[in-house]
Amino acid sequence: MAKYSEMQTLDFLRTAELLKQGAEALVYRSVFLGKPTVVKERFPKRYRHPVLDEKLTHRRTMQEVRSILRCRKAGISAPVVFFVDYTSHCIFLEEITDSSTLRDHITSAKLSGSSCPDVELEHLVNKIGHMLAKMHDEDVIHGDLTTSNMLLRRPPRDGETDPVLIDFGLSYISTLPEDKAVDLYVLEKAFLSTHPSTDALFETLLKSYTASSQKSEAVIKKLDEVRLRGRKRSMVG
Amino acid sequence: MHLSQTLELFPDLTVTQILFQEVRNAAELRQNAVEGKIKGALIKANMLVSPFQVLVAANKALHLQKLNQMKTRGLFSEIIFNLSPTNKISEAFNKFGISDGDNSVLVVLVHNKEESHLISEILTKVDGVQIPVDDLSSISDLEKIKKLYKVGPREEQCGTLLDAVVCRMATKDVM
């Protein structure tokens, strides 16, 4: 019985456009119930013991979906979940159309050469810092913060760009400042390695985070500790 | 005026929604549904935000039906159950299933393409005025819906009421 239903989703995916293939999941794009939809399929990992694979995949799917709803309830933009197929481990999500990644945005702003970009970018990272503070205050750890996982929707006429967080595949719930610090550290590493000469910009993001979160002090303190740990760092203490 | 749509995961089936106002025989309809004389879901139309919400419920119901994993006893009760933000079956029926005094009713049918006579059958059974399904939003009791789904002002910053409702419907089994 499970195989039959799995086939329906998998048949549907055959007609969808493959967007990305990660180590953990395949990401497709299609129309579902009349709406532009992204489907994330956590395919079976043959290198794992099948019972363990099923348990792990199921748990990851649940965590992803829980984190998204938790974020949305707190007012953090994340894609709407339309449907979850637990037999094929597929999550059907809203496709955020008419948008670009923060990564592309920063890259093209930097390329345009003038010093103006930083002012606009500053405003943007202030929003991001604020959003991440809200997320951590909800005890949601994203787990894979990068500028590619932040989308900027094209704003309405006079409106402002609204950042949307995507890819909650590695997310989980935690109250520990250490986990939140690591979340920020991952972003810092991704940010600075992808976008050269943006140290000041990231500092602005952190300042905004600190100002927006009630629990930020402990997190920033931990962040300093975590930074000392990293790769190629002296652990002499 | 009615809305018939095909679900991408169940291409052989059609989901038809028919909306009625000024319904005078809600009690009789409910009794008919209980006795199995009406093969459809009878929903309190003012508790719905959009036909999309119904589609999401129907999709999940059909998915679980194929897996033999429905929480309720039948497809139509499952559709009603899926609308609810909680996992309590009786509460779902209470809040979304029609009650005797209801004036606005949305009927949901699931059928093959050729069975469109089912639509005309419903039209004869309901003593009310049929209106376009797209007019559903004019009947929605937004305050009641927000209260039931517990949608706060924070969440309204990042999406529509429909977004909030659909997200809860899709994720309630793991929350």
XYZ file of N, CA, C and O in Angstrom, chain A residues 1-2 4-5 8-9 12 31-35 62 65-66 68-77 79-87 92 94 134 138 153, chain B residues 5-10 52 55-56 59-60 63-69 149-150 154-160 162-164 166-168 170-175:
312
model
N 0.845 -1.222 0.000
C 0.000 0.000 0.000
C 0.866 1.252 0.000
O 0.615 2.188 -0.734
N 1.919 1.234 0.818
C 2.767 2.418 0.899
C 3.440 2.657 -0.440
O 3.516 3.784 -0.913
N 2.310 2.074 -3.384
C 1.391 2.628 -4.359
C 1.324 4.137 -4.227
O 1.387 4.867 -5.183
N 1.195 4.596 -2.979
C 1.044 6.029 -2.773
C 2.338 6.767 -3.052
O 2.316 7.876 -3.552
N 2.610 7.811 -6.606
C 1.892 8.986 -7.096
C 2.756 10.230 -7.008
O 2.838 11.004 -7.949
N 3.395 10.397 -5.837
C 4.250 11.562 -5.676
C 5.440 11.469 -6.619
O 5.783 12.445 -7.288
N 4.530 12.238 -10.096
C 4.360 13.682 -10.229
C 5.724 14.351 -10.378
O 5.902 15.250 -11.212
N 3.937 22.892 -10.439
C 2.689 23.506 -10.015
C 1.909 22.444 -9.244
O 1.789 21.300 -9.694
N 1.394 22.810 -8.094
C 0.670 21.863 -7.241
C -0.561 22.566 -6.699
O -0.448 23.665 -6.144
N -1.709 21.965 -6.895
C -2.979 22.566 -6.474
C -3.089 23.983 -7.044
O -3.612 24.897 -6.407
N -2.571 24.154 -8.234
C -2.675 25.431 -8.911
C -1.654 26.480 -8.500
O -1.661 27.599 -9.020
N -0.755 26.127 -7.567
C 0.203 27.142 -7.126
C 1.638 26.725 -7.454
O 1.972 25.541 -7.413
N 10.209 15.852 9.690
C 9.364 16.434 10.740
C 9.980 17.702 11.307
O 9.301 18.713 11.496
N 9.704 20.697 8.953
C 8.357 21.229 8.870
C 7.968 21.959 10.152
O 7.348 23.030 10.123
N 8.370 21.426 11.293
C 8.077 22.070 12.582
C 8.751 23.433 12.663
O 8.159 24.405 13.119
N 9.671 25.397 10.263
C 9.043 26.372 9.369
C 7.795 26.960 10.013
O 7.600 28.179 10.041
N 6.956 26.095 10.562
C 5.725 26.608 11.162
C 6.042 27.488 12.361
O 5.440 28.548 12.547
N 7.013 27.055 13.153
C 7.403 27.834 14.334
C 7.876 29.232 13.935
O 7.534 30.228 14.563
N 8.665 29.298 12.878
C 9.159 30.585 12.394
C 8.007 31.467 11.920
O 7.924 32.645 12.272
N 7.129 30.897 11.134
C 6.013 31.661 10.587
C 5.138 32.208 11.694
O 4.664 33.355 11.629
N 4.917 31.404 12.722
C 4.057 31.856 13.829
C 4.669 33.071 14.504
O 3.954 33.913 15.050
N 6.021 33.173 14.440
C 6.699 34.301 15.073
C 6.854 35.472 14.111
O 7.467 36.476 14.453
N 6.326 35.328 12.900
C 6.389 36.426 11.957
C 7.620 36.433 11.068
O 7.918 37.419 10.407
N 8.356 35.299 11.060
C 9.539 35.207 10.202
C 9.120 34.595 8.877
O 8.526 33.519 8.844
N 9.430 35.261 7.779
C 9.028 34.766 6.467
C 9.750 33.485 6.105
O 10.984 33.445 6.074
N 8.756 29.713 3.576
C 7.747 29.244 2.633
C 6.605 28.505 3.322
O 6.815 27.766 4.271
N 5.398 28.677 2.814
C 4.232 27.976 3.346
C 4.332 26.499 2.964
O 4.700 26.167 1.846
N 4.008 25.626 3.911
C 3.990 24.193 3.619
C 2.590 23.834 3.146
O 1.604 24.132 3.821
N 2.495 23.206 1.974
C 1.191 22.828 1.434
C 0.833 21.393 1.796
O -0.316 21.065 2.043
N 1.837 20.508 1.787
C 1.559 19.082 1.949
C 2.849 18.344 2.266
O 3.914 18.705 1.753
N 2.747 17.343 3.133
C 3.914 16.518 3.415
C 3.559 15.068 3.151
O 2.584 14.550 3.686
N 4.345 14.419 2.305
C 4.140 13.007 2.019
C 5.195 12.238 2.794
O 6.366 12.223 2.415
N 4.779 11.634 3.901
C 5.738 10.951 4.761
C 6.190 9.602 4.206
O 7.119 9.004 4.734
N 5.539 9.096 3.155
C 5.983 7.815 2.604
C 7.173 8.031 1.664
O 8.104 7.230 1.645
N 6.032 19.546 0.141
C 5.538 20.425 -0.912
C 5.418 21.825 -0.317
O 4.618 22.059 0.584
N 5.561 26.277 -0.789
C 5.330 27.436 -1.638
C 6.624 27.818 -2.363
O 7.689 27.854 -1.744
N 14.916 37.249 15.934
C 13.544 36.758 16.187
C 13.528 35.242 16.160
O 12.900 34.583 16.985
N 12.898 32.433 19.251
C 11.914 31.338 19.187
C 12.589 29.995 19.399
O 11.948 28.941 19.291
N 12.346 38.993 -1.884
C 11.198 39.087 -2.795
C 11.165 40.467 -3.383
O 11.425 41.451 -2.676
N -11.815 20.845 -9.995
C -10.370 20.847 -10.208
C -9.814 19.441 -10.129
O -10.372 18.574 -9.450
N -8.689 19.241 -10.829
C -8.005 17.949 -10.759
C -6.795 18.097 -9.861
O -6.097 19.110 -9.909
N -6.567 17.084 -9.045
C -5.393 17.101 -8.185
C -4.232 16.458 -8.926
O -4.377 15.380 -9.497
N -3.075 17.118 -8.892
C -1.918 16.629 -9.639
C -1.499 15.215 -9.228
O -1.008 14.454 -10.050
N -1.703 14.878 -7.953
C -1.297 13.552 -7.496
C -2.350 12.481 -7.771
O -2.075 11.293 -7.652
N -3.555 12.918 -8.131
C -4.641 11.967 -8.400
C -5.337 12.386 -9.685
O -6.501 12.817 -9.660
N -8.936 27.065 -2.056
C -7.621 26.423 -2.011
C -7.479 25.614 -0.719
O -6.915 24.522 -0.703
N -9.049 22.366 -1.150
C -8.238 21.530 -2.024
C -7.105 20.864 -1.260
O -6.810 19.683 -1.455
N -6.486 21.633 -0.385
C -5.394 21.102 0.441
C -5.912 19.974 1.329
O -5.284 18.919 1.462
N -6.699 16.896 -0.873
C -5.478 16.237 -1.317
C -4.926 15.317 -0.229
O -4.592 14.160 -0.474
N -4.862 15.848 0.974
C -4.331 15.056 2.086
C -5.241 13.859 2.382
O -4.766 12.763 2.651
N -4.703 11.198 -0.217
C -3.383 10.606 0.005
C -3.462 9.555 1.105
O -2.996 8.417 0.941
N -4.088 9.922 2.227
C -4.172 8.981 3.343
C -5.143 7.843 3.060
O -4.962 6.725 3.552
N -6.161 8.123 2.225
C -7.101 7.067 1.878
C -6.366 5.959 1.104
O -6.537 4.781 1.364
N -5.534 6.382 0.150
C -4.791 5.412 -0.655
C -3.848 4.578 0.212
O -3.524 3.452 -0.112
N -3.393 5.178 1.309
C -2.477 4.474 2.205
C -3.211 3.685 3.263
O -2.571 3.010 4.069
N -4.553 3.789 3.290
C -5.349 3.165 4.341
C -4.964 3.706 5.700
O -4.955 2.983 6.685
N -4.617 5.010 5.732
C -4.186 5.607 6.990
C -5.038 6.791 7.408
O -4.580 7.686 8.109
N -7.903 29.078 14.471
C -6.566 28.650 14.055
C -5.477 29.303 14.883
O -4.298 29.039 14.702
N -5.876 30.192 15.795
C -4.932 30.896 16.678
C -3.870 31.625 15.854
O -2.670 31.432 16.031
N 1.568 38.704 14.791
C 2.951 38.495 14.329
C 2.970 37.724 13.017
O 3.673 38.062 12.077
N 2.149 36.681 12.981
C 2.160 35.820 11.803
C 1.593 36.546 10.589
O 1.970 36.272 9.452
N 0.687 37.477 10.843
C 0.078 38.183 9.723
C 1.079 39.089 9.021
O 0.827 39.555 7.916
N 2.220 39.298 9.676
C 3.257 40.122 9.046
C 3.927 39.394 7.904
O 4.467 40.006 6.994
N 3.969 38.055 8.005
C 4.733 37.334 6.982
C 3.859 36.568 6.009
O 4.354 35.759 5.242
N 2.574 36.788 6.030
C 1.736 36.099 5.061
C 0.263 36.377 5.252
O -0.138 37.074 6.173
N -0.540 35.793 4.380
C -1.994 35.981 4.461
C -2.594 34.996 5.457
O -1.920 34.067 5.917
N -4.775 32.848 4.710
C -4.793 31.561 3.997
C -3.468 30.825 4.192
O -3.445 29.618 4.430
N -2.357 31.563 4.110
C -1.037 30.958 4.331
C -0.980 30.302 5.704
O -0.511 29.176 5.848
N -1.427 31.053 6.706
C -1.365 30.555 8.082
C -2.218 29.300 8.249
O -1.808 28.320 8.875
N -3.351 27.137 5.871
C -2.853 25.994 5.096
C -1.624 25.369 5.746
O -1.496 24.142 5.822
N -0.744 26.204 6.245
C 0.475 25.706 6.888
C 0.127 24.838 8.089
O 0.715 23.783 8.289
N -0.841 25.286 8.886
C -1.234 24.479 10.039
C -1.879 23.174 9.621
O -1.624 22.123 10.203
N -1.302 21.504 6.988
C -0.300 20.601 6.411
C 0.650 20.026 7.449
O 1.237 18.971 7.229
N 0.806 20.715 8.584
C 1.824 20.274 9.530
C 1.279 19.797 10.869
O 2.045 19.424 11.738
N -0.023 19.789 11.034
C -0.570 19.484 12.361
C -0.204 18.105 12.892
O -0.129 17.922 14.109
N 0.065 17.140 12.048
C 0.386 15.813 12.568
C 1.728 15.727 13.263
O 1.974 14.771 13.998
N 2.598 16.711 13.041
C 3.893 16.642 13.726
C 4.119 17.769 14.725
O 5.189 17.902 15.283
N 3.088 18.574 14.938
C 3.268 19.667 15.899
C 2.890 19.210 17.290
O 1.919 18.529 17.505
